Amino acid sequence: MRAVPEWAGATDNAPPPPRVKDRIRDRQGNKCALTGKPFAPGDKIDYDHITPLWLGGANRENNLQAVLHDAHKRKTQMEATVRAKVNRTRKKHRGIGKEPTMPGSRNSCFKKLITGEVVDRRTGEVIGGSRP
């Protein structure tokens, strides 16, 4: 049983107070959770979510870890790549495609032939042609 209740942020953006940051660093032996390097005076230290919020992680003391700023940037960049892939796959499975950006593009439902005719890709019907 904990002598001190666990801190939980009121919102996902709530930063941990200094007392919680001290407990997190003590828990880790004053070392970076990602690199294992001891923290030195002057190091920029970030507090990172072990399980990202977008994956259902909570903004709580037990889900935070102290990390060096550069290591945190690398971890966040890798997570962003994974999150983008997950979002693309989710949209694909839900049938949400990219919106056409301009007529004649691959995402457009219309195709302009070299003869000047416009064809509806959904039906194959010729819509119009070039003017003489």
PDB file of C-alpha atoms in Angstrom:
ATOM      1  CA  MET A   1       0.000   0.000   0.000  1.00  0.00           C
ATOM      2  CA  ARG A   2       1.322   3.429  -0.963  1.00  0.00           C
ATOM      3  CA  ALA A   3       1.984   5.963   1.769  1.00  0.00           C
ATOM      4  CA  VAL A   4       1.167   8.752  -0.696  1.00  0.00           C
ATOM      5  CA  PRO A   5      -1.770   8.545  -3.117  1.00  0.00           C
ATOM      6  CA  GLU A   6      -0.845   8.229  -6.789  1.00  0.00           C
ATOM      7  CA  TRP A   7      -1.064  11.431  -8.805  1.00  0.00           C
ATOM      8  CA  ALA A   8      -3.505  11.524 -11.722  1.00  0.00           C
ATOM      9  CA  GLY A   9      -3.793  14.504 -14.046  1.00  0.00           C
ATOM     10  CA  ALA A  10      -7.147  16.251 -14.221  1.00  0.00           C
ATOM     11  CA  THR A  11      -6.761  16.350 -18.014  1.00  0.00           C
ATOM     12  CA  ASP A  12      -4.483  14.689 -20.563  1.00  0.00           C
ATOM     13  CA  ASN A  13      -2.497  17.940 -20.813  1.00  0.00           C
ATOM     14  CA  ALA A  14      -1.959  18.419 -17.074  1.00  0.00           C
ATOM     15  CA  PRO A  15       1.787  18.340 -16.290  1.00  0.00           C
ATOM     16  CA  PRO A  16       2.921  16.489 -13.179  1.00  0.00           C
ATOM     17  CA  PRO A  17       3.824  18.738 -10.234  1.00  0.00           C
ATOM     18  CA  PRO A  18       7.445  18.884  -9.010  1.00  0.00           C
ATOM     19  CA  ARG A  19       6.804  16.452  -6.111  1.00  0.00           C
ATOM     20  CA  VAL A  20       5.585  13.809  -8.590  1.00  0.00           C
ATOM     21  CA  LYS A  21       8.558  14.432 -10.903  1.00  0.00           C
ATOM     22  CA  ASP A  22      10.872  13.809  -7.940  1.00  0.00           C
ATOM     23  CA  ARG A  23       9.102  10.511  -7.136  1.00  0.00           C
ATOM     24  CA  ILE A  24       9.356   9.377 -10.774  1.00  0.00           C
ATOM     25  CA  ARG A  25      13.098  10.145 -10.891  1.00  0.00           C
ATOM     26  CA  ASP A  26      13.633   8.375  -7.535  1.00  0.00           C
ATOM     27  CA  ARG A  27      11.746   5.338  -8.825  1.00  0.00           C
ATOM     28  CA  GLN A  28      14.127   5.171 -11.819  1.00  0.00           C
ATOM     29  CA  GLY A  29      17.295   5.698  -9.815  1.00  0.00           C
ATOM     30  CA  ASN A  30      17.788   9.161 -11.351  1.00  0.00           C
ATOM     31  CA  LYS A  31      18.464   7.592 -14.794  1.00  0.00           C
ATOM     32  CA  CYS A  32      16.822   8.003 -18.193  1.00  0.00           C
ATOM     33  CA  ALA A  33      14.243   5.286 -18.731  1.00  0.00           C
ATOM     34  CA  LEU A  34      15.107   4.995 -22.437  1.00  0.00           C
ATOM     35  CA  THR A  35      18.898   5.236 -22.486  1.00  0.00           C
ATOM     36  CA  GLY A  36      19.854   4.280 -18.926  1.00  0.00           C
ATOM     37  CA  LYS A  37      22.182   7.301 -18.669  1.00  0.00           C
ATOM     38  CA  PRO A  38      22.286   9.053 -15.288  1.00  0.00           C
ATOM     39  CA  PHE A  39      20.792  12.537 -15.270  1.00  0.00           C
ATOM     40  CA  ALA A  40      23.406  15.271 -14.944  1.00  0.00           C
ATOM     41  CA  PRO A  41      22.849  18.849 -13.805  1.00  0.00           C
ATOM     42  CA  GLY A  42      21.722  20.913 -16.774  1.00  0.00           C
ATOM     43  CA  ASP A  43      20.161  17.980 -18.673  1.00  0.00           C
ATOM     44  CA  LYS A  44      16.775  18.735 -20.216  1.00  0.00           C
ATOM     45  CA  ILE A  45      14.423  16.115 -18.780  1.00  0.00           C
ATOM     46  CA  ASP A  46      11.004  15.309 -20.232  1.00  0.00           C
ATOM     47  CA  TYR A  47       8.263  13.220 -18.652  1.00  0.00           C
ATOM     48  CA  ASP A  48       6.969  10.739 -21.197  1.00  0.00           C
ATOM     49  CA  HIS A  49       3.914   8.478 -21.170  1.00  0.00           C
ATOM     50  CA  ILE A  50       4.989   4.826 -21.198  1.00  0.00           C
ATOM     51  CA  THR A  51       1.733   3.836 -22.922  1.00  0.00           C
ATOM     52  CA  PRO A  52       0.848   6.764 -25.221  1.00  0.00           C
ATOM     53  CA  LEU A  53      -2.422   8.564 -24.590  1.00  0.00           C
ATOM     54  CA  TRP A  54      -3.611   7.743 -28.125  1.00  0.00           C
ATOM     55  CA  LEU A  55      -3.260   4.026 -27.289  1.00  0.00           C
ATOM     56  CA  GLY A  56      -5.364   4.359 -24.147  1.00  0.00           C
ATOM     57  CA  GLY A  57      -2.623   5.259 -21.673  1.00  0.00           C
ATOM     58  CA  ALA A  58      -3.560   7.398 -18.698  1.00  0.00           C
ATOM     59  CA  ASN A  59      -2.034  10.652 -17.514  1.00  0.00           C
ATOM     60  CA  ARG A  60      -1.043   9.090 -14.182  1.00  0.00           C
ATOM     61  CA  GLU A  61       2.144   8.804 -12.176  1.00  0.00           C
ATOM     62  CA  ASN A  62       2.554   5.075 -12.896  1.00  0.00           C
ATOM     63  CA  ASN A  63       2.370   5.725 -16.671  1.00  0.00           C
ATOM     64  CA  LEU A  64       5.061   8.430 -16.677  1.00  0.00           C
ATOM     65  CA  GLN A  65       8.808   8.032 -17.023  1.00  0.00           C
ATOM     66  CA  ALA A  66      11.646  10.545 -16.894  1.00  0.00           C
ATOM     67  CA  VAL A  67      13.669  10.641 -20.115  1.00  0.00           C
ATOM     68  CA  LEU A  68      16.326  12.806 -21.727  1.00  0.00           C
ATOM     69  CA  HIS A  69      14.931  15.315 -24.213  1.00  0.00           C
ATOM     70  CA  ASP A  70      16.755  13.941 -27.293  1.00  0.00           C
ATOM     71  CA  ALA A  71      15.716  10.344 -26.543  1.00  0.00           C
ATOM     72  CA  HIS A  72      12.130  11.530 -26.023  1.00  0.00           C
ATOM     73  CA  LYS A  73      12.114  13.251 -29.427  1.00  0.00           C
ATOM     74  CA  ARG A  74      13.272  10.041 -31.132  1.00  0.00           C
ATOM     75  CA  LYS A  75      10.653   7.936 -29.312  1.00  0.00           C
ATOM     76  CA  THR A  76       7.886  10.410 -30.160  1.00  0.00           C
ATOM     77  CA  GLN A  77       8.910  10.418 -33.832  1.00  0.00           C
ATOM     78  CA  MET A  78       8.752   6.618 -33.990  1.00  0.00           C
ATOM     79  CA  GLU A  79       5.356   6.617 -32.280  1.00  0.00           C
ATOM     80  CA  ALA A  80       4.063   9.211 -34.766  1.00  0.00           C
ATOM     81  CA  THR A  81       5.056   6.935 -37.658  1.00  0.00           C
ATOM     82  CA  VAL A  82       3.201   4.017 -36.082  1.00  0.00           C
ATOM     83  CA  ARG A  83       0.151   6.197 -35.290  1.00  0.00           C
ATOM     84  CA  ALA A  84      -0.026   7.390 -38.915  1.00  0.00           C
ATOM     85  CA  LYS A  85       0.077   3.797 -40.182  1.00  0.00           C
ATOM     86  CA  VAL A  86      -2.642   2.753 -37.713  1.00  0.00           C
ATOM     87  CA  ASN A  87      -4.837   5.664 -38.793  1.00  0.00           C
ATOM     88  CA  ARG A  88      -4.359   4.865 -42.506  1.00  0.00           C
ATOM     89  CA  THR A  89      -5.240   1.210 -41.921  1.00  0.00           C
ATOM     90  CA  ARG A  90      -8.288   2.122 -39.833  1.00  0.00           C
ATOM     91  CA  LYS A  91      -9.567   4.457 -42.561  1.00  0.00           C
ATOM     92  CA  LYS A  92      -8.972   1.811 -45.223  1.00  0.00           C
ATOM     93  CA  HIS A  93     -10.941  -0.803 -43.292  1.00  0.00           C
ATOM     94  CA  ARG A  94     -13.788   1.651 -42.739  1.00  0.00           C
ATOM     95  CA  GLY A  95     -13.912   2.477 -46.435  1.00  0.00           C
ATOM     96  CA  ILE A  96     -12.817   6.052 -45.965  1.00  0.00           C
ATOM     97  CA  GLY A  97     -10.678   6.926 -48.973  1.00  0.00           C
ATOM     98  CA  LYS A  98      -8.817  10.031 -49.876  1.00  0.00           C
ATOM     99  CA  GLU A  99     -10.890  12.809 -51.343  1.00  0.00           C
ATOM    100  CA  PRO A 100     -10.118  13.652 -54.954  1.00  0.00           C
ATOM    101  CA  THR A 101      -7.708  16.525 -55.070  1.00  0.00           C
ATOM    102  CA  MET A 102      -8.325  17.547 -58.658  1.00  0.00           C
ATOM    103  CA  PRO A 103     -10.301  16.212 -61.613  1.00  0.00           C
ATOM    104  CA  GLY A 104      -8.356  13.590 -63.502  1.00  0.00           C
ATOM    105  CA  SER A 105      -6.290  12.493 -60.517  1.00  0.00           C
ATOM    106  CA  ARG A 106      -6.260   8.830 -59.548  1.00  0.00           C
ATOM    107  CA  ASN A 107      -8.662   9.533 -56.680  1.00  0.00           C
ATOM    108  CA  SER A 108     -11.146  11.305 -58.933  1.00  0.00           C
ATOM    109  CA  CYS A 109     -14.226   9.521 -60.220  1.00  0.00           C
ATOM    110  CA  PHE A 110     -13.654  11.180 -63.607  1.00  0.00           C
ATOM    111  CA  LYS A 111     -10.932  10.450 -66.140  1.00  0.00           C
ATOM    112  CA  LYS A 112     -10.024  12.619 -69.087  1.00  0.00           C
ATOM    113  CA  LEU A 113      -8.858  10.643 -72.100  1.00  0.00           C
ATOM    114  CA  ILE A 114      -6.213  11.849 -74.540  1.00  0.00           C
ATOM    115  CA  THR A 115      -9.005  12.344 -77.087  1.00  0.00           C
ATOM    116  CA  GLY A 116     -10.552  14.951 -74.783  1.00  0.00           C
ATOM    117  CA  GLU A 117     -13.476  12.788 -73.683  1.00  0.00           C
ATOM    118  CA  VAL A 118     -14.346  12.634 -69.983  1.00  0.00           C
ATOM    119  CA  VAL A 119     -15.294   9.204 -68.610  1.00  0.00           C
ATOM    120  CA  ASP A 120     -17.028   8.470 -65.313  1.00  0.00           C
ATOM    121  CA  ARG A 121     -14.861   5.748 -63.738  1.00  0.00           C
ATOM    122  CA  ARG A 122     -17.752   4.394 -61.677  1.00  0.00           C
ATOM    123  CA  THR A 123     -20.013   3.676 -64.639  1.00  0.00           C
ATOM    124  CA  GLY A 124     -17.705   3.825 -67.654  1.00  0.00           C
ATOM    125  CA  GLU A 125     -20.070   6.336 -69.237  1.00  0.00           C
ATOM    126  CA  VAL A 126     -18.669   9.036 -71.525  1.00  0.00           C
ATOM    127  CA  ILE A 127     -19.703  12.407 -70.120  1.00  0.00           C
ATOM    128  CA  GLY A 128     -18.281  14.898 -72.586  1.00  0.00           C
ATOM    129  CA  GLY A 129     -15.713  15.513 -75.209  1.00  0.00           C
ATOM    130  CA  SER A 130     -13.469  18.232 -76.460  1.00  0.00           C
ATOM    131  CA  ARG A 131     -14.879  21.092 -78.428  1.00  0.00           C
ATOM    132  CA  PRO A 132     -13.854  21.503 -82.060  1.00  0.00           C
TER     133      PRO A 132
END
